[in-house]
CSV table of C-alpha atoms and ligand atoms in Angstrom, one decimal:
chain,number,residue,atom,x,y,z
A,28,MET,CA,3.1,-0.2,30.1
A,29,THR,CA,4.9,2.1,32.5
A,30,GLU,CA,3.1,5.3,33.7
A,31,LYS,CA,5.2,7.8,31.9
A,32,GLN,CA,8.3,6.9,30.1
A,33,ASP,CA,10.9,9.0,28.2
A,34,THR,CA,11.7,6.4,25.6
A,35,ILE,CA,9.2,4.2,23.7
A,36,THR,CA,10.9,1.5,21.7
A,37,LEU,CA,8.8,-0.9,19.6
A,38,LEU,CA,9.4,-3.7,17.2
A,39,ALA,CA,6.8,-3.9,14.3
A,40,ILE,CA,6.0,-6.9,12.1
A,41,GLU,CA,4.2,-6.9,8.8
A,42,SER,CA,3.2,-10.1,7.1
A,43,SER,CA,-0.2,-9.5,5.5
A,44,CYS,CA,0.6,-10.6,1.9
A,45,ASP,CA,3.9,-11.5,0.3
A,46,ASP,CA,6.4,-9.2,2.0
A,47,THR,CA,7.9,-10.2,5.4
A,48,ALA,CA,8.9,-7.0,7.1
A,49,ALA,CA,10.2,-5.8,10.5
A,50,ALA,CA,11.0,-2.3,11.8
A,51,VAL,CA,12.2,-0.8,15.0
A,52,ILE,CA,10.8,2.6,16.1
A,53,ARG,CA,12.1,4.7,19.0
A,54,ASN,CA,10.1,7.8,19.9
A,55,CYS,CA,8.4,7.8,16.5
A,56,LYS,CA,11.8,7.7,14.7
A,57,ILE,CA,12.5,4.6,12.5
A,58,LEU,CA,15.8,2.9,13.5
A,59,ALA,CA,15.5,0.0,11.1
A,60,ASN,CA,13.2,-1.0,8.3
A,61,ILE,CA,13.8,-4.4,6.7
A,62,VAL,CA,11.7,-5.9,3.9
A,63,SER,CA,12.1,-9.4,2.5
A,64,SER,CA,10.0,-9.7,-0.7
A,65,GLN,CA,8.9,-13.2,-1.8
A,66,GLU,CA,10.2,-13.9,-5.3
A,67,ILE,CA,8.4,-17.2,-5.5
A,68,HIS,CA,5.1,-15.8,-6.8
A,69,LYS,CA,6.6,-14.2,-9.9
A,70,GLU,CA,6.2,-17.3,-12.1
A,71,TYR,CA,2.5,-17.7,-11.1
A,72,GLY,CA,1.4,-14.2,-12.1
A,73,GLY,CA,0.0,-13.5,-8.6
A,74,VAL,CA,0.4,-14.3,-4.9
A,75,ILE,CA,-0.3,-18.0,-4.0
A,76,PRO,CA,-1.6,-17.8,-0.4
A,77,GLU,CA,-0.2,-21.2,0.7
A,78,LEU,CA,3.3,-20.4,-0.6
A,79,ALA,CA,3.2,-16.9,1.0
A,80,GLY,CA,2.4,-18.3,4.5
A,81,ARG,CA,5.2,-20.9,4.2
A,82,ALA,CA,7.7,-18.3,3.0
A,83,HIS,CA,6.8,-16.0,5.9
A,84,GLN,CA,7.7,-18.8,8.3
A,85,GLN,CA,11.1,-19.1,6.7
A,86,HIS,CA,11.8,-15.4,6.6
A,87,ILE,CA,10.3,-13.9,9.8
A,88,LEU,CA,13.1,-14.8,12.3
A,89,PRO,CA,16.0,-13.6,10.1
A,90,VAL,CA,14.1,-10.4,9.2
A,91,VAL,CA,13.4,-9.6,12.9
A,92,LYS,CA,16.9,-10.4,13.9
A,93,LYS,CA,18.3,-8.1,11.2
A,94,ALA,CA,16.0,-5.3,12.2
A,95,LEU,CA,17.0,-5.5,15.8
A,96,LYS,CA,20.7,-5.7,14.9
A,97,GLU,CA,20.5,-2.7,12.5
A,98,ALA,CA,18.7,-0.7,15.1
A,99,GLY,CA,21.3,-1.6,17.7
A,100,ILE,CA,18.5,-2.9,20.0
A,101,GLU,CA,18.2,-6.0,22.0
A,102,ALA,CA,14.8,-7.7,22.5
A,103,LYS,CA,14.9,-6.8,26.2
A,104,ASP,CA,14.9,-3.1,25.3
A,105,LEU,CA,11.5,-3.4,23.6
A,106,ASP,CA,8.4,-1.9,25.2
A,107,GLY,CA,6.0,-3.6,22.9
A,108,ILE,CA,5.5,-5.2,19.5
A,109,ALA,CA,3.1,-3.9,16.8
A,110,TYR,CA,1.9,-6.4,14.2
A,111,THR,CA,-0.4,-6.4,11.2
A,112,GLN,CA,-3.7,-7.8,12.3
A,113,GLY,CA,-5.5,-7.5,9.0
A,114,PRO,CA,-6.7,-7.2,6.3
A,115,GLY,CA,-4.6,-9.7,4.5
A,116,LEU,CA,-4.1,-13.4,3.7
A,117,MET,CA,-5.0,-15.5,6.7
A,118,GLY,CA,-2.0,-17.9,6.5
A,119,SER,CA,0.4,-14.9,6.2
A,120,LEU,CA,-1.2,-12.9,9.0
A,121,LEU,CA,-1.1,-16.0,11.3
A,122,VAL,CA,2.7,-16.2,11.0
A,123,GLY,CA,3.2,-12.5,12.0
A,124,GLY,CA,0.5,-12.7,14.7
A,125,HIS,CA,1.7,-15.9,16.4
A,126,PHE,CA,5.4,-14.8,16.2
A,127,THR,CA,4.4,-11.5,17.9
A,128,LYS,CA,2.4,-13.3,20.6
A,129,GLY,CA,5.3,-15.7,21.3
A,130,MET,CA,7.8,-12.9,21.7
A,131,CYS,CA,5.5,-10.8,23.8
A,132,MET,CA,4.8,-13.6,26.1
A,133,ALA,CA,8.5,-14.3,26.5
A,134,LEU,CA,9.4,-10.7,27.1
A,135,ASN,CA,6.2,-9.8,29.1
A,136,ILE,CA,5.4,-6.8,26.9
A,137,PRO,CA,2.2,-5.8,25.2
A,138,SER,CA,1.3,-6.7,21.6
A,139,ILE,CA,-0.4,-4.1,19.5
A,140,GLY,CA,-2.6,-5.2,16.6
A,141,VAL,CA,-2.6,-2.7,13.6
A,142,ASN,CA,-4.9,-2.3,10.6
A,143,HIS,CA,-2.8,-2.6,7.5
A,144,LEU,CA,-4.7,0.1,5.6
A,145,GLN,CA,-4.6,2.6,8.5
A,146,ALA,CA,-0.8,2.0,8.5
A,147,HIS,CA,-0.5,2.8,4.8
A,148,VAL,CA,-2.1,6.2,5.5
A,149,ALA,CA,0.0,6.7,8.7
A,150,ALA,CA,3.2,6.3,6.6
A,151,HIS,CA,2.7,10.1,6.2
A,152,TYR,CA,3.6,10.6,9.8
A,153,LEU,CA,7.1,9.4,9.1
A,154,ASN,CA,7.8,12.2,6.7
A,155,GLU,CA,9.7,15.3,8.0
A,156,SER,CA,6.7,17.4,7.0
A,157,MET,CA,3.4,15.8,7.5
A,158,PRO,CA,-0.1,17.0,6.6
A,159,ASN,CA,-2.3,18.9,9.0
A,160,PHE,CA,-5.7,17.4,10.0
A,161,PRO,CA,-8.1,17.0,8.5
A,162,PHE,CA,-6.7,15.8,5.1
A,163,LEU,CA,-8.0,13.5,2.4
A,164,CYS,CA,-5.9,10.5,1.5
A,165,LEU,CA,-6.1,8.4,-1.6
A,166,LEU,CA,-5.2,4.9,-0.6
A,167,VAL,CA,-4.2,2.8,-3.6
A,168,SER,CA,-2.7,-0.6,-3.0
A,169,GLY,CA,-2.8,-4.1,-4.5
A,170,GLY,CA,-6.0,-5.0,-2.6
A,171,HIS,CA,-7.7,-1.7,-1.8
A,172,THR,CA,-8.6,1.6,-3.4
A,173,GLN,CA,-10.2,4.1,-0.9
A,174,ILE,CA,-10.7,7.8,-0.3
A,175,ILE,CA,-10.1,8.4,3.4
A,176,LYS,CA,-10.8,11.5,5.5
A,177,VAL,CA,-8.1,11.6,8.1
A,178,LYS,CA,-9.3,13.7,11.1
A,179,ALA,CA,-6.5,12.8,13.6
A,180,PRO,CA,-3.5,10.4,13.6
A,181,LEU,CA,-5.8,7.4,14.2
A,182,ASP,CA,-9.2,8.8,13.4
A,183,MET,CA,-9.9,7.9,9.8
A,184,GLU,CA,-13.2,7.7,7.9
A,185,ILE,CA,-13.5,5.8,4.6
A,186,ILE,CA,-15.7,8.0,2.3
A,187,GLY,CA,-15.2,6.0,-0.9
A,188,SER,CA,-14.1,2.6,-2.0
A,189,THR,CA,-13.7,0.4,-5.1
A,190,ILE,CA,-16.7,-1.7,-5.8
A,191,ASP,CA,-14.6,-4.4,-7.5
A,192,ASP,CA,-10.9,-4.5,-8.4
A,193,ALA,CA,-8.3,-2.3,-6.7
A,194,ALA,CA,-6.0,0.1,-8.7
A,195,GLY,CA,-3.0,-2.2,-8.0
A,196,GLU,CA,-5.0,-5.2,-9.2
A,197,ALA,CA,-5.9,-3.3,-12.4
A,198,PHE,CA,-2.1,-2.8,-13.0
A,199,ASP,CA,-1.3,-6.4,-12.1
A,200,LYS,CA,-4.0,-7.9,-14.3
A,201,THR,CA,-3.0,-5.6,-17.2
A,202,ALA,CA,0.5,-7.0,-16.8
A,203,LYS,CA,-0.7,-10.5,-16.7
A,204,MET,CA,-2.7,-10.1,-20.0
A,205,LEU,CA,0.4,-8.6,-21.6
A,206,GLY,CA,2.5,-11.6,-20.5
A,207,LEU,CA,4.5,-9.6,-17.9
A,208,PRO,CA,5.5,-11.2,-14.5
A,209,TYR,CA,3.9,-10.3,-11.1
A,210,PRO,CA,3.8,-7.7,-9.6
A,211,GLY,CA,3.1,-5.9,-12.9
A,212,GLY,CA,2.6,-2.4,-11.6
A,213,PRO,CA,6.2,-1.3,-11.6
A,214,LEU,CA,6.8,-2.8,-15.0
A,215,ILE,CA,3.8,-1.2,-16.6
A,216,ASP,CA,5.1,2.1,-15.1
A,217,GLN,CA,8.5,1.5,-16.7
A,218,TYR,CA,7.2,0.7,-20.2
A,219,ALA,CA,4.6,3.5,-20.0
A,220,GLU,CA,7.4,6.0,-19.7
A,221,LEU,CA,8.4,5.2,-23.2
A,222,GLY,CA,4.9,5.1,-24.8
A,223,ASN,CA,2.1,7.5,-25.9
A,224,PRO,CA,-0.7,7.7,-23.3
A,225,LEU,CA,-3.2,8.8,-25.9
A,226,ALA,CA,-2.4,6.0,-28.4
A,227,TYR,CA,-5.4,4.0,-27.4
A,228,GLN,CA,-8.6,4.9,-25.6
A,229,PHE,CA,-9.9,2.8,-22.7
A,230,PRO,CA,-13.1,3.5,-20.7
A,231,ILE,CA,-13.3,5.4,-17.5
A,232,ALA,CA,-16.0,3.9,-15.2
A,233,ARG,CA,-18.5,6.5,-14.0
A,234,ILE,CA,-19.5,5.3,-10.5
A,235,GLU,CA,-21.8,7.2,-8.2
A,236,GLY,CA,-20.5,9.0,-5.2
A,237,TYR,CA,-16.8,8.4,-4.4
A,238,GLY,CA,-16.7,4.8,-5.6
A,239,TYR,CA,-14.3,3.3,-8.1
A,240,SER,CA,-14.6,0.4,-10.5
A,241,PHE,CA,-11.8,-1.2,-12.6
A,242,SER,CA,-13.3,-4.5,-13.7
A,243,GLY,CA,-14.8,-2.9,-16.9
A,244,LEU,CA,-11.4,-1.6,-17.9
A,245,LYS,CA,-9.9,-5.1,-17.5
A,246,THR,CA,-12.6,-6.6,-19.8
A,247,SER,CA,-12.1,-3.8,-22.3
A,248,LEU,CA,-8.4,-4.5,-22.4
A,249,LEU,CA,-9.0,-8.2,-22.9
A,250,TYR,CA,-11.2,-7.6,-26.0
A,251,PHE,CA,-8.8,-5.0,-27.3
A,252,LEU,CA,-5.9,-7.4,-27.1
A,253,GLN,CA,-7.8,-10.3,-28.5
A,254,LYS,CA,-8.7,-8.2,-31.6
A,255,GLY,CA,-5.2,-6.9,-32.0
A,256,VAL,CA,-3.5,-10.3,-31.7
A,257,LYS,CA,-6.0,-11.8,-34.2
A,258,GLU,CA,-5.0,-9.2,-36.8
A,259,ASP,CA,-1.3,-9.4,-35.9
A,260,PRO,CA,0.2,-12.1,-33.6
A,261,ASP,CA,3.0,-9.7,-32.6
A,262,PHE,CA,0.5,-6.9,-31.7
A,263,ILE,CA,1.4,-6.8,-28.0
A,264,ALA,CA,5.2,-6.9,-28.5
A,265,LYS,CA,5.1,-4.2,-31.2
A,266,ASN,CA,2.8,-1.9,-29.1
A,267,LEU,CA,3.8,-2.7,-25.6
A,268,ASN,CA,4.9,0.8,-24.6
A,269,ASP,CA,1.8,2.5,-26.0
A,270,ILE,CA,-0.6,-0.1,-24.4
A,271,CYS,CA,1.1,0.4,-21.0
A,272,ALA,CA,1.1,4.2,-21.3
A,273,SER,CA,-2.6,4.3,-22.3
A,274,MET,CA,-3.7,1.9,-19.5
A,275,ARG,CA,-1.6,3.8,-17.0
A,276,TYR,CA,-3.1,7.1,-18.2
A,277,THR,CA,-6.7,5.7,-17.8
A,278,ILE,CA,-6.1,4.3,-14.3
A,279,VAL,CA,-4.5,7.5,-13.1
A,280,LYS,CA,-7.2,9.7,-14.6
A,281,THR,CA,-9.9,7.5,-13.1
A,282,LEU,CA,-8.3,7.8,-9.7
A,283,LEU,CA,-7.6,11.5,-9.7
A,284,ASP,CA,-10.9,12.7,-11.3
A,285,LYS,CA,-12.9,11.2,-8.5
A,286,PHE,CA,-10.4,12.2,-5.8
A,287,GLU,CA,-10.5,15.8,-7.0
A,288,LYS,CA,-14.3,15.8,-6.6
A,289,ALA,CA,-14.1,14.4,-3.1
A,290,VAL,CA,-11.5,16.9,-2.0
A,291,LYS,CA,-13.5,19.8,-3.3
A,292,GLU,CA,-16.7,18.5,-1.6
A,293,ALA,CA,-14.8,17.8,1.7
A,294,ASP,CA,-13.4,21.4,1.5
A,295,VAL,CA,-10.0,20.4,2.8
A,296,LYS,CA,-6.8,22.0,1.6
A,297,GLU,CA,-4.2,19.2,2.2
A,298,ILE,CA,-4.1,15.9,0.4
A,299,GLY,CA,-2.1,12.7,0.7
A,300,ILE,CA,-1.6,9.5,-1.3
A,301,ALA,CA,-0.6,6.1,0.1
A,302,GLY,CA,-0.2,2.4,-0.7
A,303,GLY,CA,1.9,0.6,-3.3
A,304,VAL,CA,0.4,2.2,-6.4
A,305,SER,CA,1.5,5.6,-5.0
A,306,ALA,CA,5.0,4.6,-6.2
A,307,ASN,CA,3.6,5.1,-9.8
A,308,LYS,CA,5.5,7.9,-11.6
A,309,LEU,CA,2.6,9.3,-13.5
A,310,LEU,CA,0.3,9.2,-10.4
A,311,ARG,CA,2.8,11.1,-8.3
A,312,LYS,CA,3.3,13.7,-11.0
A,313,GLU,CA,-0.4,14.2,-11.7
A,314,PHE,CA,-1.1,14.3,-8.0
A,315,GLU,CA,1.3,17.1,-7.5
A,316,LYS,CA,-0.2,18.9,-10.5
A,317,LEU,CA,-3.7,18.5,-9.2
A,318,ALA,CA,-2.7,20.1,-5.9
A,319,ALA,CA,-0.9,23.0,-7.6
A,320,LYS,CA,-3.9,23.6,-9.8
A,321,ASN,CA,-6.3,23.9,-6.9
A,322,GLY,CA,-4.0,25.5,-4.4
A,323,TRP,CA,-3.8,22.4,-2.2
A,324,LYS,CA,-0.8,21.1,-0.4
A,325,ALA,CA,0.2,17.6,-1.5
A,326,PHE,CA,2.0,14.9,0.6
A,327,ILE,CA,3.5,11.7,-0.7
A,328,PRO,CA,5.3,9.3,1.7
A,329,LYS,CA,8.9,8.4,1.1
A,330,PHE,CA,9.2,5.7,-1.6
A,331,GLU,CA,10.2,2.9,0.8
A,332,TYR,CA,7.1,3.6,3.0
A,333,CYS,CA,4.7,3.4,0.0
A,334,THR,CA,4.8,-0.3,-0.7
A,335,ASP,CA,4.3,-2.8,2.1
A,336,ASN,CA,6.7,-2.3,5.0
A,337,ALA,CA,6.8,-2.5,8.8
A,338,ALA,CA,7.8,1.1,9.4
A,339,MET,CA,4.2,2.1,8.7
A,340,ILE,CA,3.0,-0.6,11.2
A,341,ALA,CA,5.5,0.8,13.7
A,342,VAL,CA,4.2,4.3,13.5
A,343,VAL,CA,0.6,3.2,14.2
A,344,GLY,CA,1.9,1.1,17.0
A,345,HIS,CA,3.6,4.1,18.5
A,346,TYR,CA,0.4,6.2,18.5
A,347,LYS,CA,-1.6,3.3,20.0
A,348,PHE,CA,1.0,2.7,22.6
A,349,LEU,CA,0.9,6.4,23.6
A,350,ALA,CA,-2.8,6.1,23.9
A,351,GLY,CA,-2.4,3.0,26.1
A,352,GLU,CA,-4.0,0.7,23.6
A,353,SER,CA,-2.8,-2.9,23.3
A,354,THR,CA,-4.3,-6.2,22.0
A,355,PRO,CA,-4.8,-9.0,24.5
A,356,LEU,CA,-2.7,-12.0,23.8
A,357,SER,CA,-5.9,-14.0,23.9
A,358,ALA,CA,-7.2,-12.2,20.9
A,359,LEU,CA,-7.2,-13.9,17.5
A,360,PRO,CA,-3.9,-13.1,15.7
A,361,PHE,CA,-5.8,-11.8,12.7
A,362,ALA,CA,-8.8,-9.5,12.4
A,363,ARG,CA,-12.0,-11.2,11.5
B,22,KG4,O1,0.6,-1.5,-0.8
B,22,KG4,P1,1.2,-2.7,-1.5
B,22,KG4,O2,2.7,-2.9,-1.4
B,22,KG4,O3,0.5,-4.0,-1.1
B,22,KG4,C1,-0.8,-4.2,-0.7
B,22,KG4,O4,-1.2,-3.8,0.4
B,22,KG4,O5,-1.6,-4.6,-1.6
B,22,KG4,O6,0.7,-2.5,-3.1
B,22,KG4,C2,1.1,-3.5,-4.0
B,22,KG4,C3,0.6,-3.0,-5.4
B,22,KG4,C4,0.7,-4.0,-6.5
B,22,KG4,O7,-0.5,-4.2,-7.1
B,22,KG4,C5,1.8,-3.4,-7.4
B,22,KG4,O8,1.7,-3.8,-8.7
B,22,KG4,C6,1.5,-1.9,-7.2
B,22,KG4,O9,1.3,-1.8,-5.8
B,22,KG4,N1,2.6,-1.1,-7.5
B,22,KG4,C7,2.6,-0.2,-8.6
B,22,KG4,C8,3.8,0.4,-8.7
B,22,KG4,N2,4.6,-0.1,-7.7
B,22,KG4,C9,3.9,-1.0,-7.0
B,22,KG4,N3,1.6,0.1,-9.4
B,22,KG4,C10,1.8,1.0,-10.4
B,22,KG4,N4,3.0,1.6,-10.5
B,22,KG4,C11,4.0,1.3,-9.7
B,22,KG4,N5,5.2,2.0,-9.9
B,23,ZN,ZN1,-0.3,-2.8,1.6
């Protein structure tokens, strides 16, 4: 890294799960943000790790080329490459990690390993108006549900976590039980808009502290559906909108009741939400309402920065590069 430079241009690569993504960032401004989502998993009702790794291999070069082209940048203009080091599927992470290593070796520039969850939170720094520190962030993705205290751009403390399923998993498993394709979250959201959220009552897990649990909800839905289908084989089709609306209502209420308690106890006035599930319409609406009710300021990243993308990896890369942090090429390409 040069002593002091006017321009910092980084490429960022995200390949932790089933999206192959690349972004280019210059001085903390996103110049390109390309995401290639793998359709192959739809028919299986979930991500198949082996297929995901193979698809990343096919997509990574075209995605990176497209990002550089769209940004009007040549590889030789890059000062470093940020990449997702974990958490994620090992085969998927290996593709992004090795690709980064190879490019960094060829260009003689540093690689910067980034934590995927930290990046979801850092998506806030790409908004025109970003929260002041400290703020509390509700991170809701397909694999994680956490309450995080953000003290500085890269100084984050996890104060609560799910003890079993993540919120995204709760949506995806609901969809699977209803016979909907993966990923089910966006579909449940769509059907829920047309249904009655109070049509059916599902349980809200009461977990101590700032923890969450969604596995009981899943089991309760299973028994509810079994009973309904026994009485009427068309039960799901006839009541799809109401079931989706009631499940969505329960998941959102579970998330926000606990988050409200955490924010009050942390005594902060600014709150954020991050991760794929933050694309959920009801969650976004209720999150804003919660802030208004308590006099807090609410921040939600732009829609394209909520689900998996490389722009969020790029912004963490930018802050790490500024701090002189890099990951030795001898390091494992995935976090243990
Ligand atoms: O953050 P993300 O893209 O990937 C992970 O890091 O896991 O989150 C993906 C999750 C999936 O479970 C997907 O169903 C969920 O986000 N999701 C939604 C919505 N859009 C995506 N869940 C509920 N409502 C949505 N609109
Ligand atoms: Zn994610």
